[in-house]
mmCIF file with all atom_site columns, C-alpha atoms in Angstrom:
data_model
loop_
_atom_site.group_PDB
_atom_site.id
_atom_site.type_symbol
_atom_site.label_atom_id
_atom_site.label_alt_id
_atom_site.label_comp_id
_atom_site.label_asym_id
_atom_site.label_entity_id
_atom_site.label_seq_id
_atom_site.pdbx_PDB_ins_code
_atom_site.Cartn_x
_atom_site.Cartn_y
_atom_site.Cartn_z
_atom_site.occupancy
_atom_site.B_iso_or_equiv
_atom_site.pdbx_formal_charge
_atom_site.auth_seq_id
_atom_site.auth_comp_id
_atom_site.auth_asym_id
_atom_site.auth_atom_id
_atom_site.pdbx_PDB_model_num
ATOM 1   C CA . UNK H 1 1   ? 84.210  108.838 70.380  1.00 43.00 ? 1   UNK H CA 1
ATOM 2   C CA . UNK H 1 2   ? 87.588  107.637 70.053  1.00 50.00 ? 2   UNK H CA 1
ATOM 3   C CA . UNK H 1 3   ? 90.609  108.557 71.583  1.00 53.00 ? 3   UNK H CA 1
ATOM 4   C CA . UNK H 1 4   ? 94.129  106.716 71.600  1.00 54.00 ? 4   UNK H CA 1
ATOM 5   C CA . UNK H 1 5   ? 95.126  106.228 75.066  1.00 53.00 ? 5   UNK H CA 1
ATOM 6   C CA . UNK H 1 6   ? 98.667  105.002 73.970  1.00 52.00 ? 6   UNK H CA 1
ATOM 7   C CA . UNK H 1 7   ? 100.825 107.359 76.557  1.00 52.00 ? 7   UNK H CA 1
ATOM 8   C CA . UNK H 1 8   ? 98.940  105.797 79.472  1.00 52.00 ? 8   UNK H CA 1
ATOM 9   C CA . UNK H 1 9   ? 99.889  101.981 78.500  1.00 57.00 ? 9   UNK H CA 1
ATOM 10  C CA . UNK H 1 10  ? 103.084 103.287 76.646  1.00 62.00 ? 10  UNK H CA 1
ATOM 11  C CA . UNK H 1 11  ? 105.024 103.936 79.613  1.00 72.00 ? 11  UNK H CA 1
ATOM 12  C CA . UNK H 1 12  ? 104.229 107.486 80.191  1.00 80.00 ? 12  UNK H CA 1
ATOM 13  C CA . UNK H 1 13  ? 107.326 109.708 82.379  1.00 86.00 ? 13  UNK H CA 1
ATOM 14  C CA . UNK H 1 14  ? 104.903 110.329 84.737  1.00 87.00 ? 14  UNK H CA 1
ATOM 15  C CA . UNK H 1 15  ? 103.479 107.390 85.726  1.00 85.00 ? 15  UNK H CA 1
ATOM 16  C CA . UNK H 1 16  ? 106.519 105.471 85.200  1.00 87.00 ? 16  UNK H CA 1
ATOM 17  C CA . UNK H 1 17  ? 108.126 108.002 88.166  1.00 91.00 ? 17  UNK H CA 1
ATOM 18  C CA . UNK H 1 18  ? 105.255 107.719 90.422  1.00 90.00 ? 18  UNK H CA 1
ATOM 19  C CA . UNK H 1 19  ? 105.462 103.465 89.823  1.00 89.00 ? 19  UNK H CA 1
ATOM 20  C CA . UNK H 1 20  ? 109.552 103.779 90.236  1.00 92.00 ? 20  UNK H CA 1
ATOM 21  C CA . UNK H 1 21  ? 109.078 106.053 93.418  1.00 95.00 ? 21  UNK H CA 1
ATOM 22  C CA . UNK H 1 22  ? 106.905 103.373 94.668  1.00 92.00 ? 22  UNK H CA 1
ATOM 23  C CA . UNK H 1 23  ? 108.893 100.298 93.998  1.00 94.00 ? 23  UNK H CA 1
ATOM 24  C CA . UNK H 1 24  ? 111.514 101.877 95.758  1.00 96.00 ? 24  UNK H CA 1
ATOM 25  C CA . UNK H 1 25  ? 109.926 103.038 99.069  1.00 95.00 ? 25  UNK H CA 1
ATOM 26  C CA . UNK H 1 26  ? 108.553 99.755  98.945  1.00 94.00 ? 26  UNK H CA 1
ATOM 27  C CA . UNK H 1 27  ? 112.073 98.128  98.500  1.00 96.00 ? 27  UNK H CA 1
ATOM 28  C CA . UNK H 1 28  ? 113.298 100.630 101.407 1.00 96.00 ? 28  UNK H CA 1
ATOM 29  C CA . UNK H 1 29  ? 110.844 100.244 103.632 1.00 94.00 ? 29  UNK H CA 1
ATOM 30  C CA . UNK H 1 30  ? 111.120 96.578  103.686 1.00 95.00 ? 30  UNK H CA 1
ATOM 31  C CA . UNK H 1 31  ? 107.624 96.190  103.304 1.00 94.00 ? 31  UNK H CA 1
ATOM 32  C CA . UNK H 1 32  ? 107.463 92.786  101.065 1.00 94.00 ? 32  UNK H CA 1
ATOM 33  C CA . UNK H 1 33  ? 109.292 90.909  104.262 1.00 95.00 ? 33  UNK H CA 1
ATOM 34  C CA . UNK H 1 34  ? 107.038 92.643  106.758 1.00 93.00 ? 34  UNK H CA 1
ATOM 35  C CA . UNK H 1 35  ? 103.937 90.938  105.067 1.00 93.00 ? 35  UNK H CA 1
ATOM 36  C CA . UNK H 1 36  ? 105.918 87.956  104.810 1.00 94.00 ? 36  UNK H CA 1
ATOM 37  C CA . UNK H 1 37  ? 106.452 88.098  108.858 1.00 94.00 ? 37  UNK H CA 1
ATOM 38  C CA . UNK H 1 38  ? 103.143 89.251  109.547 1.00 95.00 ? 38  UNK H CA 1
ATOM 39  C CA . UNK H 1 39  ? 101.510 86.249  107.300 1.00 96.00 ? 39  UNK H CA 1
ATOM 40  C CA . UNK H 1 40  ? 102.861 83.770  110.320 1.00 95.00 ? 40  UNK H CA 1
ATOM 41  C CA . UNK H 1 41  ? 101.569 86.129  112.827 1.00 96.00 ? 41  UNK H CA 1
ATOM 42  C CA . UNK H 1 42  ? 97.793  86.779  111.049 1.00 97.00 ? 42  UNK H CA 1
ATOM 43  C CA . UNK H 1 43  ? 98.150  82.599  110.150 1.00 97.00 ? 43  UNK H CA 1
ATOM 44  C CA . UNK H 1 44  ? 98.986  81.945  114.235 1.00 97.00 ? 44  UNK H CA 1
ATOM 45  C CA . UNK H 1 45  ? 96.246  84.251  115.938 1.00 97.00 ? 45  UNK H CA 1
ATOM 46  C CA . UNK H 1 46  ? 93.367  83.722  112.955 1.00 97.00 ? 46  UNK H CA 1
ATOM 47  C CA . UNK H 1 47  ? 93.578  80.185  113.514 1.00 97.00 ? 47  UNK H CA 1
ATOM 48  C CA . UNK H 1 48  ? 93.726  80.094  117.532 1.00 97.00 ? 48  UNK H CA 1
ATOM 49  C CA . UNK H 1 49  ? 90.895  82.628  116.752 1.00 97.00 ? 49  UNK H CA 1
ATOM 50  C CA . UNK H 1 50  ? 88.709  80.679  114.674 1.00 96.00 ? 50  UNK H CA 1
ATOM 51  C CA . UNK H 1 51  ? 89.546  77.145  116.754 1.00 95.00 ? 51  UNK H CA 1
ATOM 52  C CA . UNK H 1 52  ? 87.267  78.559  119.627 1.00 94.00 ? 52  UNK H CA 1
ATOM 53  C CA . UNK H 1 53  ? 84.638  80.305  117.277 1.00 95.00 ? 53  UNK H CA 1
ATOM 54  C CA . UNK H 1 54  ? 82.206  77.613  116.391 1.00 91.00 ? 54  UNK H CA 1
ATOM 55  C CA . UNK H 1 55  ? 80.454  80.169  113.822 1.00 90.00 ? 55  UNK H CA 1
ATOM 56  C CA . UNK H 1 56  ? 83.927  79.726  111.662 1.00 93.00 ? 56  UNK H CA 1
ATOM 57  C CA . UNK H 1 57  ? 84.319  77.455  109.296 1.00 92.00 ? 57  UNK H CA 1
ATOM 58  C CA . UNK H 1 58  ? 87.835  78.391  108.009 1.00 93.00 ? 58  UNK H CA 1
ATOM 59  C CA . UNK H 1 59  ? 90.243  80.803  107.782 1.00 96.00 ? 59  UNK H CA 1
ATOM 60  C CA . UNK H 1 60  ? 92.200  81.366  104.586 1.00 96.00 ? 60  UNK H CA 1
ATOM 61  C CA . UNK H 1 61  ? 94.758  84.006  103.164 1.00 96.00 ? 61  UNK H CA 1
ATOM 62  C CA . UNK H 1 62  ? 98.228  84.715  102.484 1.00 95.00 ? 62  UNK H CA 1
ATOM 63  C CA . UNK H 1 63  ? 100.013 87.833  103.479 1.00 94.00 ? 63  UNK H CA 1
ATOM 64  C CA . UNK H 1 64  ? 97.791  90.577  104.723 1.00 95.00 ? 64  UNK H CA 1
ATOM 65  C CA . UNK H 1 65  ? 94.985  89.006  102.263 1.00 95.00 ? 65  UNK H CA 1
ATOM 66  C CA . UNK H 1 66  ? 92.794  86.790  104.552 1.00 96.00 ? 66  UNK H CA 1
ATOM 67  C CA . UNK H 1 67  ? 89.254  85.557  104.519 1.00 95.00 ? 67  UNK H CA 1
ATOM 68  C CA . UNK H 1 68  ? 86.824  84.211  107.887 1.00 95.00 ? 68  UNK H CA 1
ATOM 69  C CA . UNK H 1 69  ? 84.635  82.293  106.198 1.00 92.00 ? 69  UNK H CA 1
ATOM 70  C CA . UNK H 1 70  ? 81.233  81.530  108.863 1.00 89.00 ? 70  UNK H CA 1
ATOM 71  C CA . UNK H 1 71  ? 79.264  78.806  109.057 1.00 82.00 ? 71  UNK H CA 1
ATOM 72  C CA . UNK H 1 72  ? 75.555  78.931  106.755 1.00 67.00 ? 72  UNK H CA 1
ATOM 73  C CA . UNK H 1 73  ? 74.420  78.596  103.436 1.00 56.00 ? 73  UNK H CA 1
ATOM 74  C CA . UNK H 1 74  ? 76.026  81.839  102.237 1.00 53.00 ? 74  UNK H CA 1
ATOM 75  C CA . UNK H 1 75  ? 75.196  84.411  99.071  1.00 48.00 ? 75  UNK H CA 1
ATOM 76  C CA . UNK H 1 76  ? 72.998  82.448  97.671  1.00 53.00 ? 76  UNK H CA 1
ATOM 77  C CA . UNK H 1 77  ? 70.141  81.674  99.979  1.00 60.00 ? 77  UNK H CA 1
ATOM 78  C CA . UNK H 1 78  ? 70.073  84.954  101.546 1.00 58.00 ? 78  UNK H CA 1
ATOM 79  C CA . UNK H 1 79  ? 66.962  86.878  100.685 1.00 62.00 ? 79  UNK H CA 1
ATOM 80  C CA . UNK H 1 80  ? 67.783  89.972  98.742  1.00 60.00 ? 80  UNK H CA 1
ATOM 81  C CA . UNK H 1 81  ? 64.577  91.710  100.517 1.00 67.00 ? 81  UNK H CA 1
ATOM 82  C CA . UNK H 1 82  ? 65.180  91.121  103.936 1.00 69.00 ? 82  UNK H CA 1
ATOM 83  C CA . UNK H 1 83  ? 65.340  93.223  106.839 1.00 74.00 ? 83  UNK H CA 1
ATOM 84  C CA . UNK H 1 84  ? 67.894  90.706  108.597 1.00 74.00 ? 84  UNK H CA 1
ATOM 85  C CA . UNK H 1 85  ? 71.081  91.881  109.097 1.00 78.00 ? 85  UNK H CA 1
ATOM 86  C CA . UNK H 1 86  ? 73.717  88.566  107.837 1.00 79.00 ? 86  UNK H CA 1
ATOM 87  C CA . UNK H 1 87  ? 75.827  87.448  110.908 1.00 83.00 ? 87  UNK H CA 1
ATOM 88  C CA . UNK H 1 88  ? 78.755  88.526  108.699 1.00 87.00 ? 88  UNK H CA 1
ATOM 89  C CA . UNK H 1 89  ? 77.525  92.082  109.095 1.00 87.00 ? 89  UNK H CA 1
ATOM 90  C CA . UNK H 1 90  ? 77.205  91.479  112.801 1.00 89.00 ? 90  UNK H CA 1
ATOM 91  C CA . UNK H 1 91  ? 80.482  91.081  112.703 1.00 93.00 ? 91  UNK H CA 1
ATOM 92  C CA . UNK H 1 92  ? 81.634  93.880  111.153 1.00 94.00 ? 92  UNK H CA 1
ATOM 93  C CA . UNK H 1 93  ? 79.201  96.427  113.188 1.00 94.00 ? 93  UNK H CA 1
ATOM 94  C CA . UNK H 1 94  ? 80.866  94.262  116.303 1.00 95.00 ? 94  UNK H CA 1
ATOM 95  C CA . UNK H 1 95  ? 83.993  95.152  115.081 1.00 96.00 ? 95  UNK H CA 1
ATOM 96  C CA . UNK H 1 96  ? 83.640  98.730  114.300 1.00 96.00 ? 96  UNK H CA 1
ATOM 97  C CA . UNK H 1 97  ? 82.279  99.086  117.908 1.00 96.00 ? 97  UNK H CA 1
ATOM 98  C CA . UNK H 1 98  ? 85.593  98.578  118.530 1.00 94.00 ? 98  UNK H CA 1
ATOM 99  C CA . UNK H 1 99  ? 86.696  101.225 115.890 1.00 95.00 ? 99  UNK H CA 1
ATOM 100 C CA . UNK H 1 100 ? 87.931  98.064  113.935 1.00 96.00 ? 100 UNK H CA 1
ATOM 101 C CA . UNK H 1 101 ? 86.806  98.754  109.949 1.00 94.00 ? 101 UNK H CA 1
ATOM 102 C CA . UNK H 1 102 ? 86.212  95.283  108.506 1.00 94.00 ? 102 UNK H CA 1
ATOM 103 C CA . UNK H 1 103 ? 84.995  94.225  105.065 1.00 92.00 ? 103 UNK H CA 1
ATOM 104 C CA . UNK H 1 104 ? 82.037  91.678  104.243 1.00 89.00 ? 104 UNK H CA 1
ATOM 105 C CA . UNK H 1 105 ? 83.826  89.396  101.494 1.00 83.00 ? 105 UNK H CA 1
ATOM 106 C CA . UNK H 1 106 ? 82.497  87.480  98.461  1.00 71.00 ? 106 UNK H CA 1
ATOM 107 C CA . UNK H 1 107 ? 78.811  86.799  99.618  1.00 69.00 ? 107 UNK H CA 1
ATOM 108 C CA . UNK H 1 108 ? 77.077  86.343  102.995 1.00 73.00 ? 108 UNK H CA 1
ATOM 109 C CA . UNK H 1 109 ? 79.463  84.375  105.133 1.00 84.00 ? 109 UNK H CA 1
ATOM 110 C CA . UNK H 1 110 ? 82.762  85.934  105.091 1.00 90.00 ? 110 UNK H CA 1
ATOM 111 C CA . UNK H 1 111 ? 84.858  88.212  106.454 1.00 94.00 ? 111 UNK H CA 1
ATOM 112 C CA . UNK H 1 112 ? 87.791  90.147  104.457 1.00 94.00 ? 112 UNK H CA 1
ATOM 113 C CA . UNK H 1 113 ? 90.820  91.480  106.072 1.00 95.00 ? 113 UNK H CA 1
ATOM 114 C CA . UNK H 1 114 ? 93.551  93.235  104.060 1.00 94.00 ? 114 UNK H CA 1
ATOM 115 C CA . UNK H 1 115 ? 95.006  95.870  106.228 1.00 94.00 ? 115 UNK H CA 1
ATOM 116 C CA . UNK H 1 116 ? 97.723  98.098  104.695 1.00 93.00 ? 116 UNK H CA 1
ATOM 117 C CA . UNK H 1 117 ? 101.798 97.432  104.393 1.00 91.00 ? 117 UNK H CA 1
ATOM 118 C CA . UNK H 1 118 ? 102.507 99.895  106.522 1.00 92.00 ? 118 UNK H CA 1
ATOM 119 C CA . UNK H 1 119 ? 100.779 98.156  109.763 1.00 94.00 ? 119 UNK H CA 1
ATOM 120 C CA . UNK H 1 120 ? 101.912 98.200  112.940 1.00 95.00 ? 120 UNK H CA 1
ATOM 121 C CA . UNK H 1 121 ? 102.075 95.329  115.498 1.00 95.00 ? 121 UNK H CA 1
ATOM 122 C CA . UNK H 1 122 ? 99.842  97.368  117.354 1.00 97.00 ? 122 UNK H CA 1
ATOM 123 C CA . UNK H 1 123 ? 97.188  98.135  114.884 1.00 97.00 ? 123 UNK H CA 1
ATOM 124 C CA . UNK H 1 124 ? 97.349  93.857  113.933 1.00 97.00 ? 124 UNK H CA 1
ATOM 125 C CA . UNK H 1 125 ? 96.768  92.985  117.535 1.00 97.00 ? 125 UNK H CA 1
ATOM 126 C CA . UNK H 1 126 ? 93.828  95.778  117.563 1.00 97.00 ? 126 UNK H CA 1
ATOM 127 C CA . UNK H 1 127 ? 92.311  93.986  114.761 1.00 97.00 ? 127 UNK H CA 1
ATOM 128 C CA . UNK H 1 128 ? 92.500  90.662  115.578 1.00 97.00 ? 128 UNK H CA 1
ATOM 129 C CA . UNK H 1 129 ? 91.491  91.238  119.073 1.00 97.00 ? 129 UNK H CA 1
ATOM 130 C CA . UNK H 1 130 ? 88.568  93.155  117.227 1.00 97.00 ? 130 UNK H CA 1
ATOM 131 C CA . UNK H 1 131 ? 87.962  90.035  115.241 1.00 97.00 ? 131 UNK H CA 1
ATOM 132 C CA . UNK H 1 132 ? 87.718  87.421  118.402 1.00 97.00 ? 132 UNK H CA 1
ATOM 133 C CA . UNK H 1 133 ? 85.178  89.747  120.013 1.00 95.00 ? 133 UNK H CA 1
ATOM 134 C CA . UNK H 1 134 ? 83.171  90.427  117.102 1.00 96.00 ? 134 UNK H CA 1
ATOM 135 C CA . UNK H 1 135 ? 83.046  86.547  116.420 1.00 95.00 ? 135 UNK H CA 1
ATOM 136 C CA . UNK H 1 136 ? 81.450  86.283  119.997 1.00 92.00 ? 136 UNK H CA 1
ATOM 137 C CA . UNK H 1 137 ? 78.463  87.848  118.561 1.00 84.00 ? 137 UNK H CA 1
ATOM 138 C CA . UNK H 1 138 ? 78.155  86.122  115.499 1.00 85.00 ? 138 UNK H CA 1
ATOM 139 C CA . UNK H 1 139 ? 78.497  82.696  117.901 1.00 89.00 ? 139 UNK H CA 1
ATOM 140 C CA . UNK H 1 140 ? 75.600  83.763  120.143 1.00 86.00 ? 140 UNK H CA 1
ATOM 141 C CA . UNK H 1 141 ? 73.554  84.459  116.769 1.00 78.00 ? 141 UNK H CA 1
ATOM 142 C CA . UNK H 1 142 ? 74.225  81.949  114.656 1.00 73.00 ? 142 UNK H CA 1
ATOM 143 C CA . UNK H 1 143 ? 73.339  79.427  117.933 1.00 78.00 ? 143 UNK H CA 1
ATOM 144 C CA . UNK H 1 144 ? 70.150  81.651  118.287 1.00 77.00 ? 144 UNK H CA 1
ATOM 145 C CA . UNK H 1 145 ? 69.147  80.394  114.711 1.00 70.00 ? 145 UNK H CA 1
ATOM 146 C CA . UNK H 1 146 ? 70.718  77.452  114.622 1.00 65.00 ? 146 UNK H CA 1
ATOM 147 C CA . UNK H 1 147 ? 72.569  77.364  112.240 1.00 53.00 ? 147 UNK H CA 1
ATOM 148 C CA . UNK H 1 148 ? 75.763  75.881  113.768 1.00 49.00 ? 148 UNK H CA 1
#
């Protein structure tokens, strides 16, 4: 089967109108600058955050594109057939207790947060006081096994 998919990477009217009508809301909104405030504000509280979460071993990101890496050996000594539930998924369940939807990053031992453009300071401070709490748990687990 072949097929010449030239008016999708040839700049088709369409999709050209729906990138343009994008570009500008995005331009309008202001929405670039308000991920360039909000990376001081996520860089601030995740790093008070992690500074009294021993199960944290750093905190990385740019933006609203940040990781919570936890303490362990990670992806790749964690049994494929296990029952366990990772402390990074303790975290997550912890945080969607709170009706906080997190993501498990690359691997075991992470957390991923990457909340939209259009996030309010309301809906950041929900998360990352989501986040602190949920790290509680993973502290009293991780201590459990020992692996702080």
């Amino acid at each position: 089967f072949s097929q010449s998919c030239s008016t999708l990477r040839g700049g088709h009217p369409v999709s050209v109108a729906a990138v343009s009508a994008t570009l500008r809301r995005i331009d309008q909104d202001g929405l670039v600058e308000r991920a360039d405030s909000l990376d001081t504000v996520l860089r601030t509280r995740l790093t008070q955050i992690a500074s009294h979460h021993p199960s944290v071993r750093s905190v990385d990101g740019l933006g609203l594109h940040w990781t919570v890496e936890l303490h362990g050996d990670g992806w790749r000594d964690w049994p494929a057939d296990t029952s366990e539930i990772s402390p990074v998924h303790r975290v997550i369940a912890a945080a969607l207790d709170q009706g906080v939807l997190l993501a498990a990053g690359a691997g075991e031992m992470s957390v991923f947060i990457a909340p939209p453009l259009i996030i309010s300071d309301a809906e950041t401070d929900m998360i990352l006081n989501a986040l602190d709490h949920a790290l509680g748990a993973a502290d009293a687990v991780m201590a459990e096994e020992s692996l702080l």
